[in-house]
Amino acid sequence: MKFHYHLLINPSAGSGNGHKVAEKILPVLKNKHVNYTLHYSEYKGHDAEIAEILAKETLVPWTEEQETIETFPLLIIVGGDGTLHQVLDTFYQMEVEFPVAYIPAGSGNDFARGAGLPKNPKKALQLILAAQSPDKVHIMAYEEKISEKKGIAVNNFGIGLDAAIVHATNHSSTKERLNKYNLGSFSYLFSILRTLFTQKGFPILVDAGGKQLSFSNAFLCTATKHPFFGGGIAIAPTADASKPVIDFVMVERINIFKIIWLILLLMQKKQLKSKYFHHYTTNRLRIVSTTPQYGQEDGEDVAPRPFDLQFSTKNQLFFK
C-alpha cells in the first residue's frame, strides 16, 4: 500500500526539542522519496486546529480492506505527550477515529515509554515507514460529571499530589531551563520536593469495577494506562497499554519520614510492598472527590475543583 504522510510538527515541544527532532527526520523522508506534507504548530492550541482541519478534509478511517484507497493519508505526530493528547482528544470530541503514528519529541515522553515506542526519532520513523497496518493501543476515555466534560488521556489522569506537582512544574521556570539540557524530568523531582510538604490529605470514594472503596486521607490518586508518569517514574509498574484495563493508584497521606521511605521503594519499583500504597486494575473506574483538588490530564493541569470522574478504555490505532 502507498502512503501519503502528513507530519504535524510541534517545534516548541520539549522547549525546542520538537524542532531538533524534525531536523533529524526530514532528511530521511527526502532521501526515501516518500510523499509527505508538513504542518507546523505555531501557537498553543494550533495542534488541535490542524487536527480538526485534517480530520474534516484529509484523513480517512482505517479498515481491514483498503483496496478502494490508492494512497492512504497517515498522520504522523511529532511532539510531546501534550501534542499527542491534543490531536487525539480533538478526534474524540469530533467523534471520529483515525490511525496515527507518533514520534516523541517532548520532555517526558511517558507515552512512548509505556507503548514501547523507540526514543530515537530516526528509528521510530523507519518503523512507521515500514509498517503496512496499525497496531491497537488502549487509551483512557473519561467523563467528569460535575463539569460535564469528557475527553481522553493517553497517559494518566490524576488528582491530589501528582496534579499539584504538574501544576508546580508547568508554572516553573526550572522546567524550561532543564529542558535545554535534556534534563526536563528533573523539574518534576524539584516540584515533588516542594509539593510534598504542602499537599494535604482529602477524602475520596472509588468504584473499581463494582468494588466500593472509601479513603479518608488520600494524598495521590492516579488513573493510568501504562506504568509511567512524571517523565519516567514507574508509578504503576504492572500496568500494560496493550490490555483493555485501567490501573488506579492511591497513596495515603503519611508523615514525611514514611513518605521518604515510600519514595525509596518507588525508585526501586517496590512500592506495592507499602501498606499505604493501593493499586487496583479494572475495566471501569469511578473516582469522587468532594474536596476541591488540582487535577492533571496528560501533564496539563486542571484548576482546583471537586471531581466525579468515570473512566473506561478506548482503542486507538498506531502505526509503529
PDB file of C-alpha atoms in Angstrom:
ATOM      1  CA  MET A   1       0.000   0.000   0.000  1.00  0.00           C
ATOM      2  CA  LYS A   2       1.118   3.542  -0.763  1.00  0.00           C
ATOM      3  CA  PHE A   3       1.006   6.224   1.910  1.00  0.00           C
ATOM      4  CA  HIS A   4       1.000   9.993   1.938  1.00  0.00           C
ATOM      5  CA  TYR A   5       2.404  11.092   5.277  1.00  0.00           C
ATOM      6  CA  HIS A   6       1.058  14.216   6.958  1.00  0.00           C
ATOM      7  CA  LEU A   7       3.517  15.359   9.629  1.00  0.00           C
ATOM      8  CA  LEU A   8       2.056  17.530  12.360  1.00  0.00           C
ATOM      9  CA  ILE A   9       5.175  19.017  13.960  1.00  0.00           C
ATOM     10  CA  ASN A  10       5.197  20.959  17.210  1.00  0.00           C
ATOM     11  CA  PRO A  11       8.646  22.614  17.119  1.00  0.00           C
ATOM     12  CA  SER A  12       8.178  24.057  20.631  1.00  0.00           C
ATOM     13  CA  ALA A  13       7.639  20.644  22.259  1.00  0.00           C
ATOM     14  CA  GLY A  14      10.248  19.877  24.907  1.00  0.00           C
ATOM     15  CA  SER A  15      11.385  23.526  24.899  1.00  0.00           C
ATOM     16  CA  GLY A  16      12.507  23.272  21.280  1.00  0.00           C
ATOM     17  CA  ASN A  17      13.208  19.562  21.068  1.00  0.00           C
ATOM     18  CA  GLY A  18      10.381  19.218  18.535  1.00  0.00           C
ATOM     19  CA  HIS A  19      12.365  21.407  16.121  1.00  0.00           C
ATOM     20  CA  LYS A  20      15.516  19.312  16.648  1.00  0.00           C
ATOM     21  CA  VAL A  21      13.652  16.051  16.043  1.00  0.00           C
ATOM     22  CA  ALA A  22      12.101  17.442  12.858  1.00  0.00           C
ATOM     23  CA  GLU A  23      15.570  18.359  11.571  1.00  0.00           C
ATOM     24  CA  LYS A  24      16.671  14.750  12.094  1.00  0.00           C
ATOM     25  CA  ILE A  25      13.768  13.037  10.349  1.00  0.00           C
ATOM     26  CA  LEU A  26      13.082  15.341   7.397  1.00  0.00           C
ATOM     27  CA  PRO A  27      16.292  14.345   5.541  1.00  0.00           C
ATOM     28  CA  VAL A  28      15.249  10.699   5.915  1.00  0.00           C
ATOM     29  CA  LEU A  29      11.918  11.411   4.252  1.00  0.00           C
ATOM     30  CA  LYS A  30      13.625  13.274   1.425  1.00  0.00           C
ATOM     31  CA  ASN A  31      16.187  10.538   0.851  1.00  0.00           C
ATOM     32  CA  LYS A  32      13.499   7.877   0.686  1.00  0.00           C
ATOM     33  CA  HIS A  33      11.453   9.934  -1.786  1.00  0.00           C
ATOM     34  CA  VAL A  34       8.194   9.354   0.055  1.00  0.00           C
ATOM     35  CA  ASN A  35       5.189  11.617  -0.328  1.00  0.00           C
ATOM     36  CA  TYR A  36       4.663  13.887   2.647  1.00  0.00           C
ATOM     37  CA  THR A  37       3.181  17.218   3.715  1.00  0.00           C
ATOM     38  CA  LEU A  38       4.360  19.306   6.660  1.00  0.00           C
ATOM     39  CA  HIS A  39       2.030  21.012   9.123  1.00  0.00           C
ATOM     40  CA  TYR A  40       3.776  23.140  11.765  1.00  0.00           C
ATOM     41  CA  SER A  41       2.098  24.074  15.028  1.00  0.00           C
ATOM     42  CA  GLU A  42       2.813  27.765  15.662  1.00  0.00           C
ATOM     43  CA  TYR A  43       0.989  28.591  18.908  1.00  0.00           C
ATOM     44  CA  LYS A  44      -0.837  26.998  21.823  1.00  0.00           C
ATOM     45  CA  GLY A  45      -3.944  25.208  20.601  1.00  0.00           C
ATOM     46  CA  HIS A  46      -2.747  25.126  16.988  1.00  0.00           C
ATOM     47  CA  ASP A  47      -2.204  21.339  17.228  1.00  0.00           C
ATOM     48  CA  ALA A  48      -5.937  20.877  17.782  1.00  0.00           C
ATOM     49  CA  GLU A  49      -6.830  23.287  14.962  1.00  0.00           C
ATOM     50  CA  ILE A  50      -4.604  21.448  12.469  1.00  0.00           C
ATOM     51  CA  ALA A  51      -6.006  18.099  13.605  1.00  0.00           C
ATOM     52  CA  GLU A  52      -9.566  19.321  13.099  1.00  0.00           C
ATOM     53  CA  ILE A  53      -8.851  20.565   9.580  1.00  0.00           C
ATOM     54  CA  LEU A  54      -7.116  17.313   8.623  1.00  0.00           C
ATOM     55  CA  ALA A  55      -9.992  15.304  10.102  1.00  0.00           C
ATOM     56  CA  LYS A  56     -12.525  17.206   8.004  1.00  0.00           C
ATOM     57  CA  GLU A  57     -10.585  17.449   4.749  1.00  0.00           C
ATOM     58  CA  THR A  58      -7.879  14.780   4.501  1.00  0.00           C
ATOM     59  CA  LEU A  59      -7.821  11.828   6.880  1.00  0.00           C
ATOM     60  CA  VAL A  60      -9.874   8.643   6.432  1.00  0.00           C
ATOM     61  CA  PRO A  61     -10.692   5.794   8.844  1.00  0.00           C
ATOM     62  CA  TRP A  62      -8.748   2.544   8.666  1.00  0.00           C
ATOM     63  CA  THR A  63     -10.479  -0.653   7.641  1.00  0.00           C
ATOM     64  CA  GLU A  64      -9.046  -4.119   7.115  1.00  0.00           C
ATOM     65  CA  GLU A  65      -9.830  -3.864   3.413  1.00  0.00           C
ATOM     66  CA  GLN A  66      -8.262  -0.756   1.904  1.00  0.00           C
ATOM     67  CA  GLU A  67      -8.430  -1.645  -1.797  1.00  0.00           C
ATOM     68  CA  THR A  68     -10.625   1.360  -2.533  1.00  0.00           C
ATOM     69  CA  ILE A  69      -7.894   3.795  -1.396  1.00  0.00           C
ATOM     70  CA  GLU A  70      -4.901   4.040  -3.700  1.00  0.00           C
ATOM     71  CA  THR A  71      -2.878   6.236  -1.310  1.00  0.00           C
ATOM     72  CA  PHE A  72      -3.674   6.232   2.398  1.00  0.00           C
ATOM     73  CA  PRO A  73      -3.238   9.573   4.243  1.00  0.00           C
ATOM     74  CA  LEU A  74      -1.428   8.846   7.519  1.00  0.00           C
ATOM     75  CA  LEU A  75      -0.931  11.454  10.218  1.00  0.00           C
ATOM     76  CA  ILE A  76       2.459  11.380  11.970  1.00  0.00           C
ATOM     77  CA  ILE A  77       2.516  13.432  15.180  1.00  0.00           C
ATOM     78  CA  VAL A  78       5.915  14.892  16.107  1.00  0.00           C
ATOM     79  CA  GLY A  79       5.811  16.448  19.556  1.00  0.00           C
ATOM     80  CA  GLY A  80       5.360  15.722  23.227  1.00  0.00           C
ATOM     81  CA  ASP A  81       2.647  13.882  25.109  1.00  0.00           C
ATOM     82  CA  GLY A  82       0.671  17.120  25.191  1.00  0.00           C
ATOM     83  CA  THR A  83       0.713  17.333  21.400  1.00  0.00           C
ATOM     84  CA  LEU A  84      -0.442  13.721  21.094  1.00  0.00           C
ATOM     85  CA  HIS A  85      -3.182  14.376  23.644  1.00  0.00           C
ATOM     86  CA  GLN A  86      -4.434  17.470  21.810  1.00  0.00           C
ATOM     87  CA  VAL A  87      -4.714  15.631  18.491  1.00  0.00           C
ATOM     88  CA  LEU A  88      -6.428  12.505  19.799  1.00  0.00           C
ATOM     89  CA  ASP A  89      -8.722  14.489  22.084  1.00  0.00           C
ATOM     90  CA  THR A  90      -9.758  16.608  19.088  1.00  0.00           C
ATOM     91  CA  PHE A  91     -10.731  13.444  17.216  1.00  0.00           C
ATOM     92  CA  TYR A  92     -12.601  12.191  20.290  1.00  0.00           C
ATOM     93  CA  GLN A  93     -14.600  15.414  20.618  1.00  0.00           C
ATOM     94  CA  MET A  94     -15.421  15.222  16.903  1.00  0.00           C
ATOM     95  CA  GLU A  95     -16.471  11.561  17.328  1.00  0.00           C
ATOM     96  CA  VAL A  96     -14.150  10.398  14.551  1.00  0.00           C
ATOM     97  CA  GLU A  97     -11.430   7.741  14.555  1.00  0.00           C
ATOM     98  CA  PHE A  98      -8.231   7.706  12.510  1.00  0.00           C
ATOM     99  CA  PRO A  99      -4.988   5.780  12.852  1.00  0.00           C
ATOM    100  CA  VAL A 100      -1.918   7.864  13.686  1.00  0.00           C
ATOM    101  CA  ALA A 101       1.816   7.465  14.143  1.00  0.00           C
ATOM    102  CA  TYR A 102       3.861   9.190  16.822  1.00  0.00           C
ATOM    103  CA  ILE A 103       7.475  10.316  17.077  1.00  0.00           C
ATOM    104  CA  PRO A 104       8.159  11.513  20.648  1.00  0.00           C
ATOM    105  CA  ALA A 105       9.820  14.909  20.963  1.00  0.00           C
ATOM    106  CA  GLY A 106       8.761  16.138  24.389  1.00  0.00           C
ATOM    107  CA  SER A 107      10.492  16.409  27.742  1.00  0.00           C
ATOM    108  CA  GLY A 108       8.774  13.494  29.489  1.00  0.00           C
ATOM    109  CA  ASN A 109       7.708  11.162  26.647  1.00  0.00           C
ATOM    110  CA  ASP A 110       5.869   8.851  29.043  1.00  0.00           C
ATOM    111  CA  PHE A 111       3.520   7.560  26.361  1.00  0.00           C
ATOM    112  CA  ALA A 112       6.432   6.386  24.208  1.00  0.00           C
ATOM    113  CA  ARG A 113       7.868   4.525  27.208  1.00  0.00           C
ATOM    114  CA  GLY A 114       4.534   2.937  28.044  1.00  0.00           C
ATOM    115  CA  ALA A 115       3.686   1.967  24.476  1.00  0.00           C
ATOM    116  CA  GLY A 116       7.175   0.666  23.683  1.00  0.00           C
ATOM    117  CA  LEU A 117       7.988   3.245  21.018  1.00  0.00           C
ATOM    118  CA  PRO A 118      11.649   3.966  20.170  1.00  0.00           C
ATOM    119  CA  LYS A 119      13.243   7.017  21.761  1.00  0.00           C
ATOM    120  CA  ASN A 120      15.446   7.512  18.701  1.00  0.00           C
ATOM    121  CA  PRO A 121      13.422   9.592  16.186  1.00  0.00           C
ATOM    122  CA  LYS A 122      15.081   8.088  13.109  1.00  0.00           C
ATOM    123  CA  LYS A 123      14.386   4.571  14.335  1.00  0.00           C
ATOM    124  CA  ALA A 124      10.793   5.499  15.139  1.00  0.00           C
ATOM    125  CA  LEU A 125      10.370   6.921  11.624  1.00  0.00           C
ATOM    126  CA  GLN A 126      11.892   3.836   9.997  1.00  0.00           C
ATOM    127  CA  LEU A 127       9.374   1.597  11.783  1.00  0.00           C
ATOM    128  CA  ILE A 128       6.493   3.847  10.732  1.00  0.00           C
ATOM    129  CA  LEU A 129       7.579   3.859   7.086  1.00  0.00           C
ATOM    130  CA  ALA A 130       7.930   0.072   7.121  1.00  0.00           C
ATOM    131  CA  ALA A 131       4.535  -0.596   8.729  1.00  0.00           C
ATOM    132  CA  GLN A 132       1.706  -1.622   6.430  1.00  0.00           C
ATOM    133  CA  SER A 133      -1.020  -1.823   9.054  1.00  0.00           C
ATOM    134  CA  PRO A 134      -1.621  -0.333  12.507  1.00  0.00           C
ATOM    135  CA  ASP A 135      -1.467  -1.920  15.947  1.00  0.00           C
ATOM    136  CA  LYS A 136      -4.120  -1.444  18.598  1.00  0.00           C
ATOM    137  CA  VAL A 137      -3.212   0.530  21.723  1.00  0.00           C
ATOM    138  CA  HIS A 138      -5.647   1.142  24.578  1.00  0.00           C
ATOM    139  CA  ILE A 139      -6.013   4.661  25.941  1.00  0.00           C
ATOM    140  CA  MET A 140      -8.447   6.093  28.513  1.00  0.00           C
ATOM    141  CA  ALA A 141     -11.699   7.914  27.940  1.00  0.00           C
ATOM    142  CA  TYR A 142     -13.224   9.857  30.811  1.00  0.00           C
ATOM    143  CA  GLU A 143     -16.326  11.824  31.706  1.00  0.00           C
ATOM    144  CA  GLU A 144     -16.327  14.380  34.516  1.00  0.00           C
ATOM    145  CA  LYS A 145     -19.930  14.610  35.700  1.00  0.00           C
ATOM    146  CA  ILE A 146     -19.733  17.885  37.663  1.00  0.00           C
ATOM    147  CA  SER A 147     -18.266  19.991  34.853  1.00  0.00           C
ATOM    148  CA  GLU A 148     -19.928  17.832  32.175  1.00  0.00           C
ATOM    149  CA  LYS A 149     -16.597  17.478  30.416  1.00  0.00           C
ATOM    150  CA  LYS A 150     -15.408  14.431  28.516  1.00  0.00           C
ATOM    151  CA  GLY A 151     -12.089  13.601  26.951  1.00  0.00           C
ATOM    152  CA  ILE A 152      -9.258  11.121  26.585  1.00  0.00           C
ATOM    153  CA  ALA A 153      -5.957  10.567  28.336  1.00  0.00           C
ATOM    154  CA  VAL A 154      -3.074   8.781  26.637  1.00  0.00           C
ATOM    155  CA  ASN A 155      -1.063   8.613  29.877  1.00  0.00           C
ATOM    156  CA  ASN A 156      -2.967   9.312  33.073  1.00  0.00           C
ATOM    157  CA  PHE A 157      -5.474  11.457  34.892  1.00  0.00           C
ATOM    158  CA  GLY A 158      -4.696  12.355  38.481  1.00  0.00           C
ATOM    159  CA  ILE A 159      -5.974  14.441  41.366  1.00  0.00           C
ATOM    160  CA  GLY A 160      -4.104  15.401  44.506  1.00  0.00           C
ATOM    161  CA  LEU A 161      -0.322  15.264  44.784  1.00  0.00           C
ATOM    162  CA  ASP A 162       0.583  14.374  41.186  1.00  0.00           C
ATOM    163  CA  ALA A 163      -1.716  17.104  39.874  1.00  0.00           C
ATOM    164  CA  ALA A 164      -0.229  19.644  42.297  1.00  0.00           C
ATOM    165  CA  ILE A 165       3.237  18.573  41.109  1.00  0.00           C
ATOM    166  CA  VAL A 166       2.213  19.048  37.469  1.00  0.00           C
ATOM    167  CA  HIS A 167       0.806  22.489  38.296  1.00  0.00           C
ATOM    168  CA  ALA A 168       4.018  23.483  40.090  1.00  0.00           C
ATOM    169  CA  THR A 169       6.159  22.132  37.233  1.00  0.00           C
ATOM    170  CA  ASN A 170       4.154  23.748  34.439  1.00  0.00           C
ATOM    171  CA  HIS A 171       4.356  27.115  36.159  1.00  0.00           C
ATOM    172  CA  SER A 172       8.056  26.885  36.968  1.00  0.00           C
ATOM    173  CA  SER A 173      10.920  28.421  35.015  1.00  0.00           C
ATOM    174  CA  THR A 174      13.117  25.491  36.111  1.00  0.00           C
ATOM    175  CA  LYS A 175      11.500  23.092  33.632  1.00  0.00           C
ATOM    176  CA  GLU A 176      12.315  25.266  30.615  1.00  0.00           C
ATOM    177  CA  ARG A 177      15.928  25.721  31.699  1.00  0.00           C
ATOM    178  CA  LEU A 178      16.429  21.994  32.322  1.00  0.00           C
ATOM    179  CA  ASN A 179      14.759  21.054  29.023  1.00  0.00           C
ATOM    180  CA  LYS A 180      17.513  22.925  27.178  1.00  0.00           C
ATOM    181  CA  TYR A 181      19.957  20.348  28.553  1.00  0.00           C
ATOM    182  CA  ASN A 182      17.597  17.353  28.089  1.00  0.00           C
ATOM    183  CA  LEU A 183      17.086  17.198  31.866  1.00  0.00           C
ATOM    184  CA  GLY A 184      13.396  18.052  31.904  1.00  0.00           C
ATOM    185  CA  SER A 185      12.470  15.095  34.111  1.00  0.00           C
ATOM    186  CA  PHE A 186      14.468  16.641  36.973  1.00  0.00           C
ATOM    187  CA  SER A 187      11.998  19.514  37.105  1.00  0.00           C
ATOM    188  CA  TYR A 188       9.387  17.009  38.275  1.00  0.00           C
ATOM    189  CA  LEU A 189      11.695  15.954  41.089  1.00  0.00           C
ATOM    190  CA  PHE A 190      12.126  19.556  42.222  1.00  0.00           C
ATOM    191  CA  SER A 191       8.346  20.041  42.141  1.00  0.00           C
ATOM    192  CA  ILE A 192       7.857  16.840  44.149  1.00  0.00           C
ATOM    193  CA  LEU A 193      10.149  18.112  46.886  1.00  0.00           C
ATOM    194  CA  ARG A 194       8.274  21.423  47.040  1.00  0.00           C
ATOM    195  CA  THR A 195       4.792  19.909  46.966  1.00  0.00           C
ATOM    196  CA  LEU A 196       5.303  17.053  49.439  1.00  0.00           C
ATOM    197  CA  PHE A 197       5.152  19.487  52.331  1.00  0.00           C
ATOM    198  CA  THR A 198       2.078  21.428  51.183  1.00  0.00           C
ATOM    199  CA  GLN A 199      -0.327  18.802  49.795  1.00  0.00           C
ATOM    200  CA  LYS A 200      -2.936  17.783  52.384  1.00  0.00           C
ATOM    201  CA  GLY A 201      -4.912  14.559  52.596  1.00  0.00           C
ATOM    202  CA  PHE A 202      -8.523  14.511  51.336  1.00  0.00           C
ATOM    203  CA  PRO A 203     -11.438  12.034  51.260  1.00  0.00           C
ATOM    204  CA  ILE A 204     -12.339  10.100  48.116  1.00  0.00           C
ATOM    205  CA  LEU A 205     -14.835   7.443  47.085  1.00  0.00           C
ATOM    206  CA  VAL A 206     -13.783   4.875  44.488  1.00  0.00           C
ATOM    207  CA  ASP A 207     -15.704   2.311  42.447  1.00  0.00           C
ATOM    208  CA  ALA A 208     -13.210  -0.098  40.869  1.00  0.00           C
ATOM    209  CA  GLY A 209     -15.195  -2.462  38.662  1.00  0.00           C
ATOM    210  CA  GLY A 210     -18.042  -2.676  41.177  1.00  0.00           C
ATOM    211  CA  LYS A 211     -15.813  -2.797  44.262  1.00  0.00           C
ATOM    212  CA  GLN A 212     -16.678   0.107  46.550  1.00  0.00           C
ATOM    213  CA  LEU A 213     -13.727   1.765  48.312  1.00  0.00           C
ATOM    214  CA  SER A 214     -13.529   4.712  50.678  1.00  0.00           C
ATOM    215  CA  PHE A 215     -10.395   6.561  51.763  1.00  0.00           C
ATOM    216  CA  SER A 216     -10.415   9.388  54.293  1.00  0.00           C
ATOM    217  CA  ASN A 217      -6.854  10.633  53.828  1.00  0.00           C
ATOM    218  CA  ALA A 218      -5.935  10.316  50.152  1.00  0.00           C
ATOM    219  CA  PHE A 219      -2.728  12.005  49.030  1.00  0.00           C
ATOM    220  CA  LEU A 220      -2.216  10.945  45.423  1.00  0.00           C
ATOM    221  CA  CYS A 221      -4.879   9.457  43.117  1.00  0.00           C
ATOM    222  CA  THR A 222      -3.956   8.491  39.575  1.00  0.00           C
ATOM    223  CA  ALA A 223      -5.756   6.544  36.864  1.00  0.00           C
ATOM    224  CA  THR A 224      -3.244   5.370  34.271  1.00  0.00           C
ATOM    225  CA  LYS A 225      -2.972   3.216  31.141  1.00  0.00           C
ATOM    226  CA  HIS A 226       0.721   2.385  31.422  1.00  0.00           C
ATOM    227  CA  PRO A 227       3.414   2.376  34.135  1.00  0.00           C
ATOM    228  CA  PHE A 228       4.871   5.864  33.783  1.00  0.00           C
ATOM    229  CA  PHE A 229       4.236   9.444  34.797  1.00  0.00           C
ATOM    230  CA  GLY A 230       6.353  12.488  35.582  1.00  0.00           C
ATOM    231  CA  GLY A 231       8.995  11.791  32.934  1.00  0.00           C
ATOM    232  CA  GLY A 232       9.689   8.107  33.559  1.00  0.00           C
ATOM    233  CA  ILE A 233       8.600   7.422  37.150  1.00  0.00           C
ATOM    234  CA  ALA A 234       7.022   3.947  37.213  1.00  0.00           C
ATOM    235  CA  ILE A 235       4.008   4.736  39.378  1.00  0.00           C
ATOM    236  CA  ALA A 236       2.208   1.521  38.302  1.00  0.00           C
ATOM    237  CA  PRO A 237       4.915  -0.977  37.276  1.00  0.00           C
ATOM    238  CA  THR A 238       2.461  -3.705  36.225  1.00  0.00           C
ATOM    239  CA  ALA A 239       0.263  -1.502  34.008  1.00  0.00           C
ATOM    240  CA  ASP A 240       0.086  -2.575  30.357  1.00  0.00           C
ATOM    241  CA  ALA A 241      -1.049  -0.312  27.489  1.00  0.00           C
ATOM    242  CA  SER A 242      -1.828  -3.357  25.347  1.00  0.00           C
ATOM    243  CA  LYS A 243      -4.624  -4.517  27.683  1.00  0.00           C
ATOM    244  CA  PRO A 244      -8.140  -3.003  27.882  1.00  0.00           C
ATOM    245  CA  VAL A 245      -7.884  -2.184  31.600  1.00  0.00           C
ATOM    246  CA  ILE A 246      -7.226   0.837  33.792  1.00  0.00           C
ATOM    247  CA  ASP A 247      -4.764   0.904  36.666  1.00  0.00           C
ATOM    248  CA  PHE A 248      -5.677   3.028  39.667  1.00  0.00           C
ATOM    249  CA  VAL A 249      -3.064   4.086  42.208  1.00  0.00           C
ATOM    250  CA  MET A 250      -3.849   5.741  45.538  1.00  0.00           C
ATOM    251  CA  VAL A 251      -1.319   6.783  48.161  1.00  0.00           C
ATOM    252  CA  GLU A 252      -2.403   7.771  51.660  1.00  0.00           C
ATOM    253  CA  ARG A 253      -1.179  10.922  53.388  1.00  0.00           C
ATOM    254  CA  ILE A 254       1.563   9.866  55.815  1.00  0.00           C
ATOM    255  CA  ASN A 255       4.325  11.623  57.729  1.00  0.00           C
ATOM    256  CA  ILE A 256       7.389  12.860  55.883  1.00  0.00           C
ATOM    257  CA  PHE A 257       9.640  10.023  57.071  1.00  0.00           C
ATOM    258  CA  LYS A 258       7.261   7.384  55.727  1.00  0.00           C
ATOM    259  CA  ILE A 259       6.913   9.378  52.511  1.00  0.00           C
ATOM    260  CA  ILE A 260      10.708   9.345  52.065  1.00  0.00           C
ATOM    261  CA  TRP A 261      10.691   5.583  52.614  1.00  0.00           C
ATOM    262  CA  LEU A 262       7.880   5.192  50.062  1.00  0.00           C
ATOM    263  CA  ILE A 263       9.831   7.278  47.538  1.00  0.00           C
ATOM    264  CA  LEU A 264      12.825   4.962  48.010  1.00  0.00           C
ATOM    265  CA  LEU A 265      10.546   1.993  47.339  1.00  0.00           C
ATOM    266  CA  LEU A 266       9.160   3.825  44.296  1.00  0.00           C
ATOM    267  CA  MET A 267      12.634   4.303  42.843  1.00  0.00           C
ATOM    268  CA  GLN A 268      13.160   0.535  43.180  1.00  0.00           C
ATOM    269  CA  LYS A 269       9.682  -0.257  41.788  1.00  0.00           C
ATOM    270  CA  LYS A 270       8.821  -1.916  45.097  1.00  0.00           C
ATOM    271  CA  GLN A 271       6.096   0.481  46.217  1.00  0.00           C
ATOM    272  CA  LEU A 272       3.483  -2.303  46.198  1.00  0.00           C
ATOM    273  CA  LYS A 273       5.095  -3.542  49.419  1.00  0.00           C
ATOM    274  CA  SER A 274       3.901  -0.456  51.296  1.00  0.00           C
ATOM    275  CA  LYS A 275       0.542  -0.672  53.087  1.00  0.00           C
ATOM    276  CA  TYR A 276      -0.005   2.994  52.256  1.00  0.00           C
ATOM    277  CA  PHE A 277       0.215   2.339  48.511  1.00  0.00           C
ATOM    278  CA  HIS A 278      -3.008   0.964  46.987  1.00  0.00           C
ATOM    279  CA  HIS A 279      -3.212  -0.413  43.454  1.00  0.00           C
ATOM    280  CA  TYR A 280      -6.247  -1.732  41.567  1.00  0.00           C
ATOM    281  CA  THR A 281      -6.699  -2.931  37.981  1.00  0.00           C
ATOM    282  CA  THR A 282     -10.169  -2.685  36.480  1.00  0.00           C
ATOM    283  CA  ASN A 283     -12.059  -2.122  33.240  1.00  0.00           C
ATOM    284  CA  ARG A 284     -14.326   0.510  34.813  1.00  0.00           C
ATOM    285  CA  LEU A 285     -13.377   3.165  37.324  1.00  0.00           C
ATOM    286  CA  ARG A 286     -15.128   5.991  39.148  1.00  0.00           C
ATOM    287  CA  ILE A 287     -13.436   8.488  41.485  1.00  0.00           C
ATOM    288  CA  VAL A 288     -15.382  11.034  43.553  1.00  0.00           C
ATOM    289  CA  SER A 289     -13.665  13.837  45.465  1.00  0.00           C
ATOM    290  CA  THR A 290     -15.926  16.435  47.059  1.00  0.00           C
ATOM    291  CA  THR A 291     -12.969  18.448  48.375  1.00  0.00           C
ATOM    292  CA  PRO A 292     -11.549  20.727  45.623  1.00  0.00           C
ATOM    293  CA  GLN A 293      -8.179  19.462  44.369  1.00  0.00           C
ATOM    294  CA  TYR A 294      -5.818  20.150  41.486  1.00  0.00           C
ATOM    295  CA  GLY A 295      -6.287  17.806  38.548  1.00  0.00           C
ATOM    296  CA  GLN A 296      -3.992  16.832  35.683  1.00  0.00           C
ATOM    297  CA  GLU A 297      -4.626  15.069  32.393  1.00  0.00           C
ATOM    298  CA  ASP A 298      -1.574  14.010  30.429  1.00  0.00           C
ATOM    299  CA  GLY A 299       0.534  16.651  32.139  1.00  0.00           C
ATOM    300  CA  GLU A 300      -1.894  19.554  31.656  1.00  0.00           C
ATOM    301  CA  ASP A 301      -3.060  20.980  34.972  1.00  0.00           C
ATOM    302  CA  VAL A 302      -6.716  21.497  35.848  1.00  0.00           C
ATOM    303  CA  ALA A 303      -7.722  24.214  38.341  1.00  0.00           C
ATOM    304  CA  PRO A 304      -8.801  23.017  41.811  1.00  0.00           C
ATOM    305  CA  ARG A 305     -12.357  21.685  41.839  1.00  0.00           C
ATOM    306  CA  PRO A 306     -14.482  18.770  43.096  1.00  0.00           C
ATOM    307  CA  PHE A 307     -14.392  15.741  40.786  1.00  0.00           C
ATOM    308  CA  ASP A 308     -16.777  12.956  39.806  1.00  0.00           C
ATOM    309  CA  LEU A 309     -14.736  11.054  37.232  1.00  0.00           C
ATOM    310  CA  GLN A 310     -15.760   7.967  35.295  1.00  0.00           C
ATOM    311  CA  PHE A 311     -13.142   6.127  33.216  1.00  0.00           C
ATOM    312  CA  SER A 312     -13.276   3.491  30.501  1.00  0.00           C
ATOM    313  CA  THR A 313     -10.833   2.233  27.872  1.00  0.00           C
ATOM    314  CA  LYS A 314     -10.782   3.185  24.207  1.00  0.00           C
ATOM    315  CA  ASN A 315      -8.975   1.655  21.228  1.00  0.00           C
ATOM    316  CA  GLN A 316      -6.538   3.780  19.236  1.00  0.00           C
ATOM    317  CA  LEU A 317      -4.709   2.527  16.145  1.00  0.00           C
ATOM    318  CA  PHE A 318      -0.996   3.353  15.858  1.00  0.00           C
ATOM    319  CA  PHE A 319       1.443   2.708  13.031  1.00  0.00           C
ATOM    320  CA  LYS A 320       4.650   1.696  14.829  1.00  0.00           C
TER     321      LYS A 320
END
